[in-house]
Amino acid sequence: MSIKIKNELKEVIIYGGLTMVKQRLTVGTWGNISIRDTETGLIYISPSGIDYADIRVDDIVVLNSDMEVIDGKAVPSIEKGMHIAVYNARKDVNTVIHTHPIYSSVLGVNHMELPGISEDFVQIVGDKIICSKYALPGTSELATNAVKALGSRNAVILPNHGTLCVGKNLKDALKISYVVEKTAHVYIMAKSIGAPYLISEHDIKVMQEFARNHYGQRE
Ligand SMILES: [Zn+2]
């Protein structure tokens, strides 16, 4: 039986990469993005060392959950182990985005966590996000540390490095990446002129519950 490779998912990766750059979540060839095909379980990932503007459909690599290359001639992202570790740990996640944005990276340099200080953040990212233990880029140690600190939240800060954001699809993961960076920016600005007020655990739970059950258009 031949394995079904989907060019449309490769196109989604290319669009996601260009959007990351446009939203200033990363520059050049840094960062990486992957999608899990819910039908086959295969993982489509951006290649290593090619500028997002230059990535073509044939450059996207397809891996299985054991990190074996199923399709594609390019070298996959060096962070493939971190992406696959997330998919193996989180059945609810089908897109992983790793970025190097400024304000989240500032928190990472200080090994600080980001509290849930706004409605959008607590509804789609989590009550807060924490900073994982340090490890060198591309190592299995980084993958282990990132998955542990991610837990059941949708983002984690990678110390002296960047962020890792996850979602059920690309649209979701891009939105989460944007909201994490926006919130890090707001938090740092707020701390620079005073002491930020934090939202209580109770109110965070109320907002999360509302987002889960009542928000949006009625079906
Ligand atoms: Zn990186």
JSON list of C-alpha atoms and ligand atoms in Angstrom, two decimals:
[
{"chain": "A", "resi": 1, "resn": "MET", "atom": "CA", "xyz": [0.00, 0.00, 0.00]},
{"chain": "A", "resi": 2, "resn": "SER", "atom": "CA", "xyz": [1.48, 3.34, -0.99]},
{"chain": "A", "resi": 3, "resn": "ILE", "atom": "CA", "xyz": [1.51, 6.13, 1.56]},
{"chain": "A", "resi": 4, "resn": "LYS", "atom": "CA", "xyz": [-0.47, 9.18, 0.66]},
{"chain": "A", "resi": 5, "resn": "ILE", "atom": "CA", "xyz": [1.68, 12.35, 0.54]},
{"chain": "A", "resi": 6, "resn": "LYS", "atom": "CA", "xyz": [-0.37, 15.54, 0.40]},
{"chain": "A", "resi": 7, "resn": "ASN", "atom": "CA", "xyz": [1.01, 18.55, -1.44]},
{"chain": "A", "resi": 8, "resn": "GLU", "atom": "CA", "xyz": [-1.73, 20.71, 0.04]},
{"chain": "A", "resi": 9, "resn": "LEU", "atom": "CA", "xyz": [-0.22, 20.19, 3.52]},
{"chain": "A", "resi": 10, "resn": "LYS", "atom": "CA", "xyz": [3.19, 21.19, 2.15]},
{"chain": "A", "resi": 11, "resn": "GLU", "atom": "CA", "xyz": [1.58, 24.40, 0.86]},
{"chain": "A", "resi": 12, "resn": "VAL", "atom": "CA", "xyz": [0.14, 25.04, 4.33]},
{"chain": "A", "resi": 13, "resn": "ILE", "atom": "CA", "xyz": [3.66, 24.81, 5.83]},
{"chain": "A", "resi": 14, "resn": "ILE", "atom": "CA", "xyz": [4.95, 27.33, 3.26]},
{"chain": "A", "resi": 15, "resn": "TYR", "atom": "CA", "xyz": [2.09, 29.72, 4.04]},
{"chain": "A", "resi": 16, "resn": "GLY", "atom": "CA", "xyz": [2.71, 29.29, 7.79]},
{"chain": "A", "resi": 17, "resn": "GLY", "atom": "CA", "xyz": [6.41, 30.06, 7.42]},
{"chain": "A", "resi": 18, "resn": "LEU", "atom": "CA", "xyz": [5.75, 33.21, 5.40]},
{"chain": "A", "resi": 19, "resn": "THR", "atom": "CA", "xyz": [3.16, 34.34, 7.97]},
{"chain": "A", "resi": 20, "resn": "MET", "atom": "CA", "xyz": [5.65, 33.81, 10.83]},
{"chain": "A", "resi": 21, "resn": "VAL", "atom": "CA", "xyz": [8.13, 36.09, 9.06]},
{"chain": "A", "resi": 22, "resn": "LYS", "atom": "CA", "xyz": [5.46, 38.68, 8.21]},
{"chain": "A", "resi": 23, "resn": "GLN", "atom": "CA", "xyz": [4.36, 38.80, 11.85]},
{"chain": "A", "resi": 24, "resn": "ARG", "atom": "CA", "xyz": [8.00, 39.24, 12.90]},
{"chain": "A", "resi": 25, "resn": "LEU", "atom": "CA", "xyz": [7.96, 36.07, 14.93]},
{"chain": "A", "resi": 26, "resn": "THR", "atom": "CA", "xyz": [11.26, 35.03, 13.36]},
{"chain": "A", "resi": 27, "resn": "VAL", "atom": "CA", "xyz": [13.74, 36.08, 10.65]},
{"chain": "A", "resi": 28, "resn": "GLY", "atom": "CA", "xyz": [15.81, 34.35, 7.97]},
{"chain": "A", "resi": 29, "resn": "THR", "atom": "CA", "xyz": [15.90, 30.60, 8.32]},
{"chain": "A", "resi": 30, "resn": "TRP", "atom": "CA", "xyz": [15.36, 30.40, 12.08]},
{"chain": "A", "resi": 31, "resn": "GLY", "atom": "CA", "xyz": [12.31, 28.85, 13.65]},
{"chain": "A", "resi": 32, "resn": "ASN", "atom": "CA", "xyz": [10.44, 25.93, 12.16]},
{"chain": "A", "resi": 33, "resn": "ILE", "atom": "CA", "xyz": [6.94, 24.69, 11.58]},
{"chain": "A", "resi": 34, "resn": "SER", "atom": "CA", "xyz": [5.25, 21.32, 11.26]},
{"chain": "A", "resi": 35, "resn": "ILE", "atom": "CA", "xyz": [1.83, 19.81, 10.72]},
{"chain": "A", "resi": 36, "resn": "ARG", "atom": "CA", "xyz": [0.54, 16.35, 11.57]},
{"chain": "A", "resi": 37, "resn": "ASP", "atom": "CA", "xyz": [-1.80, 14.84, 9.01]},
{"chain": "A", "resi": 38, "resn": "THR", "atom": "CA", "xyz": [-4.69, 13.61, 11.13]},
{"chain": "A", "resi": 39, "resn": "GLU", "atom": "CA", "xyz": [-5.54, 10.96, 8.53]},
{"chain": "A", "resi": 40, "resn": "THR", "atom": "CA", "xyz": [-2.14, 9.25, 8.17]},
{"chain": "A", "resi": 41, "resn": "GLY", "atom": "CA", "xyz": [-0.32, 10.48, 11.30]},
{"chain": "A", "resi": 42, "resn": "LEU", "atom": "CA", "xyz": [2.60, 11.65, 9.10]},
{"chain": "A", "resi": 43, "resn": "ILE", "atom": "CA", "xyz": [4.41, 14.85, 10.05]},
{"chain": "A", "resi": 44, "resn": "TYR", "atom": "CA", "xyz": [5.19, 17.55, 7.47]},
{"chain": "A", "resi": 45, "resn": "ILE", "atom": "CA", "xyz": [8.06, 19.82, 8.53]},
{"chain": "A", "resi": 46, "resn": "SER", "atom": "CA", "xyz": [9.98, 22.80, 7.17]},
{"chain": "A", "resi": 47, "resn": "PRO", "atom": "CA", "xyz": [13.53, 22.16, 5.89]},
{"chain": "A", "resi": 48, "resn": "SER", "atom": "CA", "xyz": [16.72, 23.21, 7.63]},
{"chain": "A", "resi": 49, "resn": "GLY", "atom": "CA", "xyz": [18.55, 26.36, 6.50]},
{"chain": "A", "resi": 50, "resn": "ILE", "atom": "CA", "xyz": [16.30, 27.61, 3.68]},
{"chain": "A", "resi": 51, "resn": "ASP", "atom": "CA", "xyz": [14.86, 31.13, 3.89]},
{"chain": "A", "resi": 52, "resn": "TYR", "atom": "CA", "xyz": [11.06, 31.02, 4.29]},
{"chain": "A", "resi": 53, "resn": "ALA", "atom": "CA", "xyz": [10.64, 33.07, 1.11]},
{"chain": "A", "resi": 54, "resn": "ASP", "atom": "CA", "xyz": [12.61, 30.45, -0.86]},
{"chain": "A", "resi": 55, "resn": "ILE", "atom": "CA", "xyz": [10.98, 27.26, 0.44]},
{"chain": "A", "resi": 56, "resn": "ARG", "atom": "CA", "xyz": [9.19, 25.31, -2.30]},
{"chain": "A", "resi": 57, "resn": "VAL", "atom": "CA", "xyz": [6.77, 22.40, -2.05]},
{"chain": "A", "resi": 58, "resn": "ASP", "atom": "CA", "xyz": [9.55, 19.88, -2.76]},
{"chain": "A", "resi": 59, "resn": "ASP", "atom": "CA", "xyz": [11.60, 21.20, 0.18]},
{"chain": "A", "resi": 60, "resn": "ILE", "atom": "CA", "xyz": [9.04, 20.12, 2.78]},
{"chain": "A", "resi": 61, "resn": "VAL", "atom": "CA", "xyz": [10.03, 16.85, 4.44]},
{"chain": "A", "resi": 62, "resn": "VAL", "atom": "CA", "xyz": [7.57, 14.20, 5.59]},
{"chain": "A", "resi": 63, "resn": "LEU", "atom": "CA", "xyz": [8.45, 12.11, 8.64]},
{"chain": "A", "resi": 64, "resn": "ASN", "atom": "CA", "xyz": [6.76, 9.35, 10.58]},
{"chain": "A", "resi": 65, "resn": "SER", "atom": "CA", "xyz": [6.44, 9.41, 14.36]},
{"chain": "A", "resi": 66, "resn": "ASP", "atom": "CA", "xyz": [9.77, 7.53, 14.64]},
{"chain": "A", "resi": 67, "resn": "MET", "atom": "CA", "xyz": [11.48, 10.43, 12.82]},
{"chain": "A", "resi": 68, "resn": "GLU", "atom": "CA", "xyz": [12.13, 8.42, 9.66]},
{"chain": "A", "resi": 69, "resn": "VAL", "atom": "CA", "xyz": [11.98, 10.35, 6.37]},
{"chain": "A", "resi": 70, "resn": "ILE", "atom": "CA", "xyz": [9.02, 9.17, 4.28]},
{"chain": "A", "resi": 71, "resn": "ASP", "atom": "CA", "xyz": [9.19, 11.84, 1.57]},
{"chain": "A", "resi": 72, "resn": "GLY", "atom": "CA", "xyz": [11.36, 14.80, 0.55]},
{"chain": "A", "resi": 73, "resn": "LYS", "atom": "CA", "xyz": [15.04, 15.25, -0.35]},
{"chain": "A", "resi": 74, "resn": "ALA", "atom": "CA", "xyz": [15.83, 18.30, 1.81]},
{"chain": "A", "resi": 75, "resn": "VAL", "atom": "CA", "xyz": [17.33, 18.00, 5.27]},
{"chain": "A", "resi": 76, "resn": "PRO", "atom": "CA", "xyz": [14.49, 18.47, 7.79]},
{"chain": "A", "resi": 77, "resn": "SER", "atom": "CA", "xyz": [14.62, 21.11, 10.52]},
{"chain": "A", "resi": 78, "resn": "ILE", "atom": "CA", "xyz": [17.19, 20.33, 13.24]},
{"chain": "A", "resi": 79, "resn": "GLU", "atom": "CA", "xyz": [14.34, 20.68, 15.76]},
{"chain": "A", "resi": 80, "resn": "LYS", "atom": "CA", "xyz": [12.42, 17.72, 14.26]},
{"chain": "A", "resi": 81, "resn": "GLY", "atom": "CA", "xyz": [12.90, 15.78, 17.51]},
{"chain": "A", "resi": 82, "resn": "MET", "atom": "CA", "xyz": [11.17, 18.53, 19.49]},
{"chain": "A", "resi": 83, "resn": "HIS", "atom": "CA", "xyz": [8.21, 18.60, 17.07]},
{"chain": "A", "resi": 84, "resn": "ILE", "atom": "CA", "xyz": [7.78, 14.83, 17.12]},
{"chain": "A", "resi": 85, "resn": "ALA", "atom": "CA", "xyz": [8.12, 14.68, 20.91]},
{"chain": "A", "resi": 86, "resn": "VAL", "atom": "CA", "xyz": [5.21, 17.17, 21.15]},
{"chain": "A", "resi": 87, "resn": "TYR", "atom": "CA", "xyz": [3.01, 15.12, 18.77]},
{"chain": "A", "resi": 88, "resn": "ASN", "atom": "CA", "xyz": [3.80, 11.93, 20.69]},
{"chain": "A", "resi": 89, "resn": "ALA", "atom": "CA", "xyz": [2.83, 13.62, 23.98]},
{"chain": "A", "resi": 90, "resn": "ARG", "atom": "CA", "xyz": [-0.21, 15.62, 22.82]},
{"chain": "A", "resi": 91, "resn": "LYS", "atom": "CA", "xyz": [-2.89, 13.90, 20.76]},
{"chain": "A", "resi": 92, "resn": "ASP", "atom": "CA", "xyz": [-4.86, 17.20, 20.61]},
{"chain": "A", "resi": 93, "resn": "VAL", "atom": "CA", "xyz": [-2.03, 18.99, 18.75]},
{"chain": "A", "resi": 94, "resn": "ASN", "atom": "CA", "xyz": [-1.67, 18.92, 14.95]},
{"chain": "A", "resi": 95, "resn": "THR", "atom": "CA", "xyz": [0.54, 21.97, 14.38]},
{"chain": "A", "resi": 96, "resn": "VAL", "atom": "CA", "xyz": [3.78, 22.99, 16.10]},
{"chain": "A", "resi": 97, "resn": "ILE", "atom": "CA", "xyz": [5.43, 26.36, 15.54]},
{"chain": "A", "resi": 98, "resn": "HIS", "atom": "CA", "xyz": [8.86, 27.24, 16.92]},
{"chain": "A", "resi": 99, "resn": "THR", "atom": "CA", "xyz": [9.77, 30.92, 16.68]},
{"chain": "A", "resi": 100, "resn": "HIS", "atom": "CA", "xyz": [12.43, 33.40, 17.83]},
{"chain": "A", "resi": 101, "resn": "PRO", "atom": "CA", "xyz": [10.37, 36.53, 18.64]},
{"chain": "A", "resi": 102, "resn": "ILE", "atom": "CA", "xyz": [11.88, 39.49, 20.55]},
{"chain": "A", "resi": 103, "resn": "TYR", "atom": "CA", "xyz": [9.74, 39.93, 23.66]},
{"chain": "A", "resi": 104, "resn": "SER", "atom": "CA", "xyz": [9.17, 36.26, 24.45]},
{"chain": "A", "resi": 105, "resn": "SER", "atom": "CA", "xyz": [12.92, 35.76, 23.98]},
{"chain": "A", "resi": 106, "resn": "VAL", "atom": "CA", "xyz": [13.62, 38.54, 26.49]},
{"chain": "A", "resi": 107, "resn": "LEU", "atom": "CA", "xyz": [11.65, 36.57, 29.10]},
{"chain": "A", "resi": 108, "resn": "GLY", "atom": "CA", "xyz": [13.57, 33.46, 28.06]},
{"chain": "A", "resi": 109, "resn": "VAL", "atom": "CA", "xyz": [16.94, 35.18, 28.56]},
{"chain": "A", "resi": 110, "resn": "ASN", "atom": "CA", "xyz": [15.86, 36.03, 32.12]},
{"chain": "A", "resi": 111, "resn": "HIS", "atom": "CA", "xyz": [14.43, 32.50, 32.55]},
{"chain": "A", "resi": 112, "resn": "MET", "atom": "CA", "xyz": [11.09, 34.05, 33.51]},
{"chain": "A", "resi": 113, "resn": "GLU", "atom": "CA", "xyz": [7.57, 32.74, 33.06]},
{"chain": "A", "resi": 114, "resn": "LEU", "atom": "CA", "xyz": [4.73, 34.72, 31.47]},
{"chain": "A", "resi": 115, "resn": "PRO", "atom": "CA", "xyz": [1.59, 35.03, 33.62]},
{"chain": "A", "resi": 116, "resn": "GLY", "atom": "CA", "xyz": [-1.90, 35.02, 32.14]},
{"chain": "A", "resi": 117, "resn": "ILE", "atom": "CA", "xyz": [-2.49, 38.77, 32.18]},
{"chain": "A", "resi": 118, "resn": "SER", "atom": "CA", "xyz": [-5.10, 39.12, 29.45]},
{"chain": "A", "resi": 119, "resn": "GLU", "atom": "CA", "xyz": [-8.34, 37.56, 28.26]},
{"chain": "A", "resi": 120, "resn": "ASP", "atom": "CA", "xyz": [-7.06, 36.37, 24.87]},
{"chain": "A", "resi": 121, "resn": "PHE", "atom": "CA", "xyz": [-4.00, 34.73, 26.40]},
{"chain": "A", "resi": 122, "resn": "VAL", "atom": "CA", "xyz": [-5.81, 32.78, 29.13]},
{"chain": "A", "resi": 123, "resn": "GLN", "atom": "CA", "xyz": [-8.50, 31.63, 26.71]},
{"chain": "A", "resi": 124, "resn": "ILE", "atom": "CA", "xyz": [-6.25, 30.16, 24.03]},
{"chain": "A", "resi": 125, "resn": "VAL", "atom": "CA", "xyz": [-2.78, 29.67, 25.55]},
{"chain": "A", "resi": 126, "resn": "GLY", "atom": "CA", "xyz": [-3.22, 28.75, 29.21]},
{"chain": "A", "resi": 127, "resn": "ASP", "atom": "CA", "xyz": [-3.28, 30.12, 32.76]},
{"chain": "A", "resi": 128, "resn": "LYS", "atom": "CA", "xyz": [0.39, 31.09, 32.20]},
{"chain": "A", "resi": 129, "resn": "ILE", "atom": "CA", "xyz": [3.39, 29.73, 30.32]},
{"chain": "A", "resi": 130, "resn": "ILE", "atom": "CA", "xyz": [6.61, 28.64, 31.93]},
{"chain": "A", "resi": 131, "resn": "CYS", "atom": "CA", "xyz": [10.24, 28.62, 30.87]},
{"chain": "A", "resi": 132, "resn": "SER", "atom": "CA", "xyz": [11.72, 25.18, 30.28]},
{"chain": "A", "resi": 133, "resn": "LYS", "atom": "CA", "xyz": [15.10, 23.99, 31.50]},
{"chain": "A", "resi": 134, "resn": "TYR", "atom": "CA", "xyz": [17.97, 25.05, 29.25]},
{"chain": "A", "resi": 135, "resn": "ALA", "atom": "CA", "xyz": [19.40, 22.72, 26.61]},
{"chain": "A", "resi": 136, "resn": "LEU", "atom": "CA", "xyz": [21.32, 23.24, 23.36]},
{"chain": "A", "resi": 137, "resn": "PRO", "atom": "CA", "xyz": [19.29, 23.67, 20.13]},
{"chain": "A", "resi": 138, "resn": "GLY", "atom": "CA", "xyz": [18.58, 20.50, 18.19]},
{"chain": "A", "resi": 139, "resn": "THR", "atom": "CA", "xyz": [19.25, 18.13, 21.12]},
{"chain": "A", "resi": 140, "resn": "SER", "atom": "CA", "xyz": [16.97, 15.43, 22.48]},
{"chain": "A", "resi": 141, "resn": "GLU", "atom": "CA", "xyz": [17.41, 17.11, 25.86]},
{"chain": "A", "resi": 142, "resn": "LEU", "atom": "CA", "xyz": [15.77, 20.27, 24.46]},
{"chain": "A", "resi": 143, "resn": "ALA", "atom": "CA", "xyz": [12.87, 18.15, 23.18]},
{"chain": "A", "resi": 144, "resn": "THR", "atom": "CA", "xyz": [12.39, 16.47, 26.57]},
{"chain": "A", "resi": 145, "resn": "ASN", "atom": "CA", "xyz": [12.63, 19.73, 28.52]},
{"chain": "A", "resi": 146, "resn": "ALA", "atom": "CA", "xyz": [10.25, 21.56, 26.16]},
{"chain": "A", "resi": 147, "resn": "VAL", "atom": "CA", "xyz": [7.56, 18.86, 26.30]},
{"chain": "A", "resi": 148, "resn": "LYS", "atom": "CA", "xyz": [7.80, 18.69, 30.09]},
{"chain": "A", "resi": 149, "resn": "ALA", "atom": "CA", "xyz": [7.42, 22.46, 30.54]},
{"chain": "A", "resi": 150, "resn": "LEU", "atom": "CA", "xyz": [4.68, 22.65, 27.88]},
{"chain": "A", "resi": 151, "resn": "GLY", "atom": "CA", "xyz": [2.47, 20.20, 29.79]},
{"chain": "A", "resi": 152, "resn": "SER", "atom": "CA", "xyz": [-1.15, 20.69, 28.73]},
{"chain": "A", "resi": 153, "resn": "ARG", "atom": "CA", "xyz": [-0.70, 24.39, 27.89]},
{"chain": "A", "resi": 154, "resn": "ASN", "atom": "CA", "xyz": [-0.35, 25.64, 24.33]},
{"chain": "A", "resi": 155, "resn": "ALA", "atom": "CA", "xyz": [3.04, 27.36, 24.55]},
{"chain": "A", "resi": 156, "resn": "VAL", "atom": "CA", "xyz": [6.36, 27.22, 26.35]},
{"chain": "A", "resi": 157, "resn": "ILE", "atom": "CA", "xyz": [9.33, 29.60, 26.58]},
{"chain": "A", "resi": 158, "resn": "LEU", "atom": "CA", "xyz": [12.66, 28.07, 25.56]},
{"chain": "A", "resi": 159, "resn": "PRO", "atom": "CA", "xyz": [15.40, 29.76, 27.61]},
{"chain": "A", "resi": 160, "resn": "ASN", "atom": "CA", "xyz": [18.01, 31.78, 25.68]},
{"chain": "A", "resi": 161, "resn": "HIS", "atom": "CA", "xyz": [16.26, 30.69, 22.51]},
{"chain": "A", "resi": 162, "resn": "GLY", "atom": "CA", "xyz": [12.60, 31.45, 21.70]},
{"chain": "A", "resi": 163, "resn": "THR", "atom": "CA", "xyz": [9.17, 29.88, 22.00]},
{"chain": "A", "resi": 164, "resn": "LEU", "atom": "CA", "xyz": [7.28, 26.75, 21.05]},
{"chain": "A", "resi": 165, "resn": "CYS", "atom": "CA", "xyz": [3.56, 27.12, 20.35]},
{"chain": "A", "resi": 166, "resn": "VAL", "atom": "CA", "xyz": [1.07, 24.37, 19.52]},
{"chain": "A", "resi": 167, "resn": "GLY", "atom": "CA", "xyz": [-2.48, 24.21, 18.18]},
{"chain": "A", "resi": 168, "resn": "LYS", "atom": "CA", "xyz": [-5.08, 21.94, 16.69]},
{"chain": "A", "resi": 169, "resn": "ASN", "atom": "CA", "xyz": [-4.37, 23.41, 13.24]},
{"chain": "A", "resi": 170, "resn": "LEU", "atom": "CA", "xyz": [-2.18, 26.04, 11.59]},
{"chain": "A", "resi": 171, "resn": "LYS", "atom": "CA", "xyz": [-4.63, 28.90, 12.07]},
{"chain": "A", "resi": 172, "resn": "ASP", "atom": "CA", "xyz": [-4.85, 28.12, 15.76]},
{"chain": "A", "resi": 173, "resn": "ALA", "atom": "CA", "xyz": [-1.09, 27.76, 16.27]},
{"chain": "A", "resi": 174, "resn": "LEU", "atom": "CA", "xyz": [-0.37, 31.02, 14.41]},
{"chain": "A", "resi": 175, "resn": "LYS", "atom": "CA", "xyz": [-2.92, 32.84, 16.56]},
{"chain": "A", "resi": 176, "resn": "ILE", "atom": "CA", "xyz": [-1.38, 31.38, 19.71]},
{"chain": "A", "resi": 177, "resn": "SER", "atom": "CA", "xyz": [2.14, 32.37, 18.56]},
{"chain": "A", "resi": 178, "resn": "TYR", "atom": "CA", "xyz": [0.94, 35.92, 17.94]},
{"chain": "A", "resi": 179, "resn": "VAL", "atom": "CA", "xyz": [-0.91, 36.22, 21.26]},
{"chain": "A", "resi": 180, "resn": "VAL", "atom": "CA", "xyz": [2.07, 34.84, 23.24]},
{"chain": "A", "resi": 181, "resn": "GLU", "atom": "CA", "xyz": [4.42, 37.41, 21.72]},
{"chain": "A", "resi": 182, "resn": "LYS", "atom": "CA", "xyz": [1.91, 40.25, 22.13]},
{"chain": "A", "resi": 183, "resn": "THR", "atom": "CA", "xyz": [1.37, 39.31, 25.79]},
{"chain": "A", "resi": 184, "resn": "ALA", "atom": "CA", "xyz": [5.12, 39.10, 26.44]},
{"chain": "A", "resi": 185, "resn": "HIS", "atom": "CA", "xyz": [5.44, 42.59, 24.95]},
{"chain": "A", "resi": 186, "resn": "VAL", "atom": "CA", "xyz": [2.62, 43.97, 27.12]},
{"chain": "A", "resi": 187, "resn": "TYR", "atom": "CA", "xyz": [4.01, 42.29, 30.24]},
{"chain": "A", "resi": 188, "resn": "ILE", "atom": "CA", "xyz": [7.51, 43.69, 29.77]},
{"chain": "A", "resi": 189, "resn": "MET", "atom": "CA", "xyz": [6.12, 47.19, 29.06]},
{"chain": "A", "resi": 190, "resn": "ALA", "atom": "CA", "xyz": [3.82, 46.96, 32.11]},
{"chain": "A", "resi": 191, "resn": "LYS", "atom": "CA", "xyz": [6.69, 45.85, 34.34]},
{"chain": "A", "resi": 192, "resn": "SER", "atom": "CA", "xyz": [8.83, 48.72, 33.09]},
{"chain": "A", "resi": 193, "resn": "ILE", "atom": "CA", "xyz": [6.40, 51.38, 34.39]},
{"chain": "A", "resi": 194, "resn": "GLY", "atom": "CA", "xyz": [4.99, 49.65, 37.48]},
{"chain": "A", "resi": 195, "resn": "ALA", "atom": "CA", "xyz": [3.85, 46.40, 39.02]},
{"chain": "A", "resi": 196, "resn": "PRO", "atom": "CA", "xyz": [1.41, 44.50, 36.76]},
{"chain": "A", "resi": 197, "resn": "TYR", "atom": "CA", "xyz": [-1.86, 43.33, 38.38]},
{"chain": "A", "resi": 198, "resn": "LEU", "atom": "CA", "xyz": [-2.36, 39.63, 37.80]},
{"chain": "A", "resi": 199, "resn": "ILE", "atom": "CA", "xyz": [-5.74, 37.98, 37.12]},
{"chain": "A", "resi": 200, "resn": "SER", "atom": "CA", "xyz": [-6.88, 35.66, 39.91]},
{"chain": "A", "resi": 201, "resn": "GLU", "atom": "CA", "xyz": [-6.87, 31.90, 39.35]},
{"chain": "A", "resi": 202, "resn": "HIS", "atom": "CA", "xyz": [-10.64, 31.95, 39.80]},
{"chain": "A", "resi": 203, "resn": "ASP", "atom": "CA", "xyz": [-11.20, 34.54, 37.09]},
{"chain": "A", "resi": 204, "resn": "ILE", "atom": "CA", "xyz": [-8.81, 32.74, 34.74]},
{"chain": "A", "resi": 205, "resn": "LYS", "atom": "CA", "xyz": [-10.90, 29.57, 35.18]},
{"chain": "A", "resi": 206, "resn": "VAL", "atom": "CA", "xyz": [-14.13, 31.52, 34.51]},
{"chain": "A", "resi": 207, "resn": "MET", "atom": "CA", "xyz": [-12.72, 32.97, 31.27]},
{"chain": "A", "resi": 208, "resn": "GLN", "atom": "CA", "xyz": [-11.41, 29.59, 30.13]},
{"chain": "A", "resi": 209, "resn": "GLU", "atom": "CA", "xyz": [-14.76, 27.97, 30.86]},
{"chain": "A", "resi": 210, "resn": "PHE", "atom": "CA", "xyz": [-16.57, 30.72, 28.96]},
{"chain": "A", "resi": 211, "resn": "ALA", "atom": "CA", "xyz": [-14.26, 30.36, 25.96]},
{"chain": "A", "resi": 212, "resn": "ARG", "atom": "CA", "xyz": [-14.76, 26.58, 25.92]},
{"chain": "A", "resi": 213, "resn": "ASN", "atom": "CA", "xyz": [-18.52, 26.58, 26.22]},
{"chain": "A", "resi": 214, "resn": "HIS", "atom": "CA", "xyz": [-20.12, 29.85, 25.26]},
{"chain": "A", "resi": 215, "resn": "TYR", "atom": "CA", "xyz": [-17.87, 31.96, 23.04]},
{"chain": "A", "resi": 216, "resn": "GLY", "atom": "CA", "xyz": [-18.41, 32.42, 19.30]},
{"chain": "A", "resi": 217, "resn": "GLN", "atom": "CA", "xyz": [-21.38, 31.86, 17.03]},
{"chain": "A", "resi": 218, "resn": "ARG", "atom": "CA", "xyz": [-24.11, 29.45, 18.04]},
{"chain": "A", "resi": 219, "resn": "GLU", "atom": "CA", "xyz": [-24.28, 26.35, 15.87]},
{"chain": "B", "resi": 1, "resn": "ZN", "atom": "ZN", "xyz": [15.29, 27.83, 17.38]}
]
